[in-house]
Amino acid sequence: MLKIIEKTKIWFSISLLVIVLGIGFMVYRGGLNFGIDFIGGSKVIIQMPDDFTKSEVDEIIKKYAEDAVTNTVNDTQLEVKAKDFDSTKVSEMMNELKEKYKLEDDALVSQDEIGASVSSELTKNSLISLSIAVIAMLIYVAVRFEFKFGVSAIIALLHDILITVAIYAIFNVPVNTPFIVAILTIVGYSINDTIVIFDRIRENINKMRRSSPAEVANISVTQTMSRSINTTLTTLFTIIAVNVFVPSVREFTFPLIIGIACGAYSSIFIASPVWVMLKNRK
């Protein structure tokens, strides 16, 4: 039997350290590195030749927009997002690209501006969606199990979100709409992993009436550990492969990788110890 609950302070300290580091970087940098989806900017799609080298094109684009983020939409189309990327800079950039790669006159497939008002509405809707998801999860777990399980599950979910945000703050990764979609996906995945452990705890409570909450939690986590690890690794291998071989979805898969790893960690080392703490407090 694994002694998970006895080392609760260690698990909490590891998570707290990462979160505090993230908060420190956010304070130092004045917040997260929000992309154009949230603060406004420009997005252009360029039709490139079959044999273009993305790294070389990135160097040219950085001359005109240092904060530019580029993704390949398909094999020959390149999407460029930047905060300060007006029509003059886009025109100058396209002239250089046309000269170097012999592009056609209609190589600029599209050029869109994202205004601040749209970005503000997007931020508001994202927060509302996340709040509704968290409340729905709390109600579901509280009804299916008991309120203490619900509180523990929500704390684990918040842990996963905070860790993911902290990683973004530490490495200054741009935050765009795929990040919100990934967070909602992480919430669903994490609660599923947590429920598996809570379901086993509920079964063992009835079988081990004379055991303490810590003993029940340790046995339950031990019994479900292999399932949690195998499921997480299988999912991570798939998403990492997509992240490596499909660059156009990296804004979605990168936070997903962080969140799923955190979800497996929190289900074992955060949710169960929190439940034991609430049970012992009663």
mmCIF file with all atom_site columns, C-alpha atoms in Angstrom, residues 164-278:
data_model
loop_
_atom_site.group_PDB
_atom_site.id
_atom_site.type_symbol
_atom_site.label_atom_id
_atom_site.label_alt_id
_atom_site.label_comp_id
_atom_site.label_asym_id
_atom_site.label_entity_id
_atom_site.label_seq_id
_atom_site.pdbx_PDB_ins_code
_atom_site.Cartn_x
_atom_site.Cartn_y
_atom_site.Cartn_z
_atom_site.occupancy
_atom_site.B_iso_or_equiv
_atom_site.pdbx_formal_charge
_atom_site.auth_seq_id
_atom_site.auth_comp_id
_atom_site.auth_asym_id
_atom_site.auth_atom_id
_atom_site.pdbx_PDB_model_num
ATOM 1   C CA . THR A 1 164 ? -1.309  25.438 -16.432 1.00 0.00 ? 164 THR A CA 1
ATOM 2   C CA . VAL A 1 165 ? -1.570  29.225 -16.139 1.00 0.00 ? 165 VAL A CA 1
ATOM 3   C CA . ALA A 1 166 ? 1.639   29.290 -14.073 1.00 0.00 ? 166 ALA A CA 1
ATOM 4   C CA . ILE A 1 167 ? 3.538   27.369 -16.781 1.00 0.00 ? 167 ILE A CA 1
ATOM 5   C CA . TYR A 1 168 ? 2.286   29.847 -19.371 1.00 0.00 ? 168 TYR A CA 1
ATOM 6   C CA . ALA A 1 169 ? 3.435   32.733 -17.152 1.00 0.00 ? 169 ALA A CA 1
ATOM 7   C CA . ILE A 1 170 ? 6.859   31.228 -16.443 1.00 0.00 ? 170 ILE A CA 1
ATOM 8   C CA . PHE A 1 171 ? 7.654   30.537 -20.105 1.00 0.00 ? 171 PHE A CA 1
ATOM 9   C CA . ASN A 1 172 ? 5.761   33.622 -21.403 1.00 0.00 ? 172 ASN A CA 1
ATOM 10  C CA . VAL A 1 173 ? 3.672   31.568 -23.838 1.00 0.00 ? 173 VAL A CA 1
ATOM 11  C CA . PRO A 1 174 ? 1.008   33.586 -25.726 1.00 0.00 ? 174 PRO A CA 1
ATOM 12  C CA . VAL A 1 175 ? -2.564  32.977 -24.521 1.00 0.00 ? 175 VAL A CA 1
ATOM 13  C CA . ASN A 1 176 ? -5.185  32.762 -27.280 1.00 0.00 ? 176 ASN A CA 1
ATOM 14  C CA . THR A 1 177 ? -8.638  31.181 -27.711 1.00 0.00 ? 177 THR A CA 1
ATOM 15  C CA . PRO A 1 178 ? -7.299  27.598 -28.079 1.00 0.00 ? 178 PRO A CA 1
ATOM 16  C CA . PHE A 1 179 ? -6.017  27.966 -24.508 1.00 0.00 ? 179 PHE A CA 1
ATOM 17  C CA . ILE A 1 180 ? -9.586  28.419 -23.205 1.00 0.00 ? 180 ILE A CA 1
ATOM 18  C CA . VAL A 1 181 ? -10.792 25.407 -25.179 1.00 0.00 ? 181 VAL A CA 1
ATOM 19  C CA . ALA A 1 182 ? -7.903  23.383 -23.764 1.00 0.00 ? 182 ALA A CA 1
ATOM 20  C CA . ILE A 1 183 ? -8.727  24.484 -20.197 1.00 0.00 ? 183 ILE A CA 1
ATOM 21  C CA . LEU A 1 184 ? -12.339 23.310 -20.578 1.00 0.00 ? 184 LEU A CA 1
ATOM 22  C CA . THR A 1 185 ? -11.058 20.003 -21.963 1.00 0.00 ? 185 THR A CA 1
ATOM 23  C CA . ILE A 1 186 ? -8.647  19.671 -19.033 1.00 0.00 ? 186 ILE A CA 1
ATOM 24  C CA . VAL A 1 187 ? -11.500 20.259 -16.576 1.00 0.00 ? 187 VAL A CA 1
ATOM 25  C CA . GLY A 1 188 ? -13.490 17.407 -18.116 1.00 0.00 ? 188 GLY A CA 1
ATOM 26  C CA . TYR A 1 189 ? -10.535 15.027 -18.235 1.00 0.00 ? 189 TYR A CA 1
ATOM 27  C CA . SER A 1 190 ? -9.361  15.789 -14.702 1.00 0.00 ? 190 SER A CA 1
ATOM 28  C CA . ILE A 1 191 ? -12.786 15.327 -13.109 1.00 0.00 ? 191 ILE A CA 1
ATOM 29  C CA . ASN A 1 192 ? -13.137 11.971 -14.850 1.00 0.00 ? 192 ASN A CA 1
ATOM 30  C CA . ASP A 1 193 ? -9.830  10.745 -13.405 1.00 0.00 ? 193 ASP A CA 1
ATOM 31  C CA . THR A 1 194 ? -10.756 12.055 -9.953  1.00 0.00 ? 194 THR A CA 1
ATOM 32  C CA . ILE A 1 195 ? -14.167 10.357 -9.984  1.00 0.00 ? 195 ILE A CA 1
ATOM 33  C CA . VAL A 1 196 ? -12.535 6.970  -10.615 1.00 0.00 ? 196 VAL A CA 1
ATOM 34  C CA . ILE A 1 197 ? -10.527 7.336  -7.394  1.00 0.00 ? 197 ILE A CA 1
ATOM 35  C CA . PHE A 1 198 ? -13.481 8.743  -5.434  1.00 0.00 ? 198 PHE A CA 1
ATOM 36  C CA . ASP A 1 199 ? -15.659 5.857  -6.589  1.00 0.00 ? 199 ASP A CA 1
ATOM 37  C CA . ARG A 1 200 ? -13.106 3.400  -5.222  1.00 0.00 ? 200 ARG A CA 1
ATOM 38  C CA . ILE A 1 201 ? -12.903 5.368  -1.961  1.00 0.00 ? 201 ILE A CA 1
ATOM 39  C CA . ARG A 1 202 ? -16.687 5.161  -1.612  1.00 0.00 ? 202 ARG A CA 1
ATOM 40  C CA . GLU A 1 203 ? -16.590 1.392  -2.122  1.00 0.00 ? 203 GLU A CA 1
ATOM 41  C CA . ASN A 1 204 ? -13.795 0.929  0.398   1.00 0.00 ? 204 ASN A CA 1
ATOM 42  C CA . ILE A 1 205 ? -15.527 3.096  3.013   1.00 0.00 ? 205 ILE A CA 1
ATOM 43  C CA . ASN A 1 206 ? -18.281 0.482  3.206   1.00 0.00 ? 206 ASN A CA 1
ATOM 44  C CA . LYS A 1 207 ? -15.771 -2.388 3.363   1.00 0.00 ? 207 LYS A CA 1
ATOM 45  C CA . MET A 1 208 ? -13.354 -0.742 5.835   1.00 0.00 ? 208 MET A CA 1
ATOM 46  C CA . ARG A 1 209 ? -15.660 0.805  8.407   1.00 0.00 ? 209 ARG A CA 1
ATOM 47  C CA . ARG A 1 210 ? -13.063 0.662  11.176  1.00 0.00 ? 210 ARG A CA 1
ATOM 48  C CA . SER A 1 211 ? -10.266 2.204  9.106   1.00 0.00 ? 211 SER A CA 1
ATOM 49  C CA . SER A 1 212 ? -9.337  5.874  9.170   1.00 0.00 ? 212 SER A CA 1
ATOM 50  C CA . PRO A 1 213 ? -9.975  8.121  6.134   1.00 0.00 ? 213 PRO A CA 1
ATOM 51  C CA . ALA A 1 214 ? -6.211  8.186  5.470   1.00 0.00 ? 214 ALA A CA 1
ATOM 52  C CA . GLU A 1 215 ? -6.027  4.378  5.304   1.00 0.00 ? 215 GLU A CA 1
ATOM 53  C CA . VAL A 1 216 ? -9.070  4.190  3.017   1.00 0.00 ? 216 VAL A CA 1
ATOM 54  C CA . ALA A 1 217 ? -7.599  6.850  0.712   1.00 0.00 ? 217 ALA A CA 1
ATOM 55  C CA . ASN A 1 218 ? -4.170  5.179  0.577   1.00 0.00 ? 218 ASN A CA 1
ATOM 56  C CA . ILE A 1 219 ? -5.644  1.807  -0.344  1.00 0.00 ? 219 ILE A CA 1
ATOM 57  C CA . SER A 1 220 ? -8.014  3.328  -2.903  1.00 0.00 ? 220 SER A CA 1
ATOM 58  C CA . VAL A 1 221 ? -5.252  5.327  -4.590  1.00 0.00 ? 221 VAL A CA 1
ATOM 59  C CA . THR A 1 222 ? -2.989  2.261  -4.639  1.00 0.00 ? 222 THR A CA 1
ATOM 60  C CA . GLN A 1 223 ? -5.712  0.174  -6.274  1.00 0.00 ? 223 GLN A CA 1
ATOM 61  C CA . THR A 1 224 ? -6.372  2.752  -9.006  1.00 0.00 ? 224 THR A CA 1
ATOM 62  C CA . MET A 1 225 ? -2.784  3.967  -9.496  1.00 0.00 ? 225 MET A CA 1
ATOM 63  C CA . SER A 1 226 ? -1.929  1.717  -12.452 1.00 0.00 ? 226 SER A CA 1
ATOM 64  C CA . ARG A 1 227 ? -5.170  2.630  -14.201 1.00 0.00 ? 227 ARG A CA 1
ATOM 65  C CA . SER A 1 228 ? -4.541  6.371  -13.752 1.00 0.00 ? 228 SER A CA 1
ATOM 66  C CA . ILE A 1 229 ? -0.935  6.175  -14.976 1.00 0.00 ? 229 ILE A CA 1
ATOM 67  C CA . ASN A 1 230 ? -1.695  3.966  -17.981 1.00 0.00 ? 230 ASN A CA 1
ATOM 68  C CA . THR A 1 231 ? -4.647  6.078  -19.090 1.00 0.00 ? 231 THR A CA 1
ATOM 69  C CA . THR A 1 232 ? -2.675  9.311  -18.737 1.00 0.00 ? 232 THR A CA 1
ATOM 70  C CA . LEU A 1 233 ? 0.396   8.014  -20.582 1.00 0.00 ? 233 LEU A CA 1
ATOM 71  C CA . THR A 1 234 ? -1.714  6.666  -23.441 1.00 0.00 ? 234 THR A CA 1
ATOM 72  C CA . THR A 1 235 ? -3.464  10.024 -23.797 1.00 0.00 ? 235 THR A CA 1
ATOM 73  C CA . LEU A 1 236 ? -0.235  12.006 -23.509 1.00 0.00 ? 236 LEU A CA 1
ATOM 74  C CA . PHE A 1 237 ? 1.570   9.928  -26.155 1.00 0.00 ? 237 PHE A CA 1
ATOM 75  C CA . THR A 1 238 ? -1.229  10.660 -28.617 1.00 0.00 ? 238 THR A CA 1
ATOM 76  C CA . ILE A 1 239 ? -1.393  14.387 -27.889 1.00 0.00 ? 239 ILE A CA 1
ATOM 77  C CA . ILE A 1 240 ? 2.399   14.786 -27.947 1.00 0.00 ? 240 ILE A CA 1
ATOM 78  C CA . ALA A 1 241 ? 2.479   13.092 -31.352 1.00 0.00 ? 241 ALA A CA 1
ATOM 79  C CA . VAL A 1 242 ? -0.180  15.490 -32.625 1.00 0.00 ? 242 VAL A CA 1
ATOM 80  C CA . ASN A 1 243 ? 1.737   18.431 -31.134 1.00 0.00 ? 243 ASN A CA 1
ATOM 81  C CA . VAL A 1 244 ? 4.935   17.392 -32.927 1.00 0.00 ? 244 VAL A CA 1
ATOM 82  C CA . PHE A 1 245 ? 3.528   16.457 -36.324 1.00 0.00 ? 245 PHE A CA 1
ATOM 83  C CA . VAL A 1 246 ? 0.606   18.912 -36.635 1.00 0.00 ? 246 VAL A CA 1
ATOM 84  C CA . PRO A 1 247 ? 2.020   22.393 -35.890 1.00 0.00 ? 247 PRO A CA 1
ATOM 85  C CA . SER A 1 248 ? -1.256  24.172 -36.690 1.00 0.00 ? 248 SER A CA 1
ATOM 86  C CA . VAL A 1 249 ? -2.892  22.864 -33.482 1.00 0.00 ? 249 VAL A CA 1
ATOM 87  C CA . ARG A 1 250 ? -0.006  23.454 -31.069 1.00 0.00 ? 250 ARG A CA 1
ATOM 88  C CA . GLU A 1 251 ? -1.801  26.360 -29.385 1.00 0.00 ? 251 GLU A CA 1
ATOM 89  C CA . PHE A 1 252 ? -4.399  23.782 -28.313 1.00 0.00 ? 252 PHE A CA 1
ATOM 90  C CA . THR A 1 253 ? -2.253  20.698 -27.671 1.00 0.00 ? 253 THR A CA 1
ATOM 91  C CA . PHE A 1 254 ? 0.462   22.429 -25.604 1.00 0.00 ? 254 PHE A CA 1
ATOM 92  C CA . PRO A 1 255 ? -1.818  23.474 -22.699 1.00 0.00 ? 255 PRO A CA 1
ATOM 93  C CA . LEU A 1 256 ? -3.589  20.123 -23.050 1.00 0.00 ? 256 LEU A CA 1
ATOM 94  C CA . ILE A 1 257 ? -0.337  18.260 -22.409 1.00 0.00 ? 257 ILE A CA 1
ATOM 95  C CA . ILE A 1 258 ? 0.333   20.335 -19.291 1.00 0.00 ? 258 ILE A CA 1
ATOM 96  C CA . GLY A 1 259 ? -3.241  20.037 -18.026 1.00 0.00 ? 259 GLY A CA 1
ATOM 97  C CA . ILE A 1 260 ? -3.593  16.284 -18.518 1.00 0.00 ? 260 ILE A CA 1
ATOM 98  C CA . ALA A 1 261 ? -0.319  15.646 -16.696 1.00 0.00 ? 261 ALA A CA 1
ATOM 99  C CA . CYS A 1 262 ? -1.474  17.965 -13.894 1.00 0.00 ? 262 CYS A CA 1
ATOM 100 C CA . GLY A 1 263 ? -4.883  16.266 -13.862 1.00 0.00 ? 263 GLY A CA 1
ATOM 101 C CA . ALA A 1 264 ? -3.334  12.870 -13.207 1.00 0.00 ? 264 ALA A CA 1
ATOM 102 C CA . TYR A 1 265 ? -1.136  14.385 -10.486 1.00 0.00 ? 265 TYR A CA 1
ATOM 103 C CA . SER A 1 266 ? -3.968  16.260 -8.781  1.00 0.00 ? 266 SER A CA 1
ATOM 104 C CA . SER A 1 267 ? -6.348  13.291 -8.820  1.00 0.00 ? 267 SER A CA 1
ATOM 105 C CA . ILE A 1 268 ? -3.837  11.247 -6.834  1.00 0.00 ? 268 ILE A CA 1
ATOM 106 C CA . PHE A 1 269 ? -1.873  13.765 -4.784  1.00 0.00 ? 269 PHE A CA 1
ATOM 107 C CA . ILE A 1 270 ? -4.302  16.672 -4.306  1.00 0.00 ? 270 ILE A CA 1
ATOM 108 C CA . ALA A 1 271 ? -7.946  15.524 -4.443  1.00 0.00 ? 271 ALA A CA 1
ATOM 109 C CA . SER A 1 272 ? -7.570  12.510 -2.147  1.00 0.00 ? 272 SER A CA 1
ATOM 110 C CA . PRO A 1 273 ? -5.509  14.311 0.548   1.00 0.00 ? 273 PRO A CA 1
ATOM 111 C CA . VAL A 1 274 ? -7.978  17.227 0.513   1.00 0.00 ? 274 VAL A CA 1
ATOM 112 C CA . TRP A 1 275 ? -10.863 14.780 1.027   1.00 0.00 ? 275 TRP A CA 1
ATOM 113 C CA . VAL A 1 276 ? -9.004  13.230 3.986   1.00 0.00 ? 276 VAL A CA 1
ATOM 114 C CA . MET A 1 277 ? -8.415  16.679 5.502   1.00 0.00 ? 277 MET A CA 1
ATOM 115 C CA . LEU A 1 278 ? -12.122 17.558 5.205   1.00 0.00 ? 278 LEU A CA 1
#
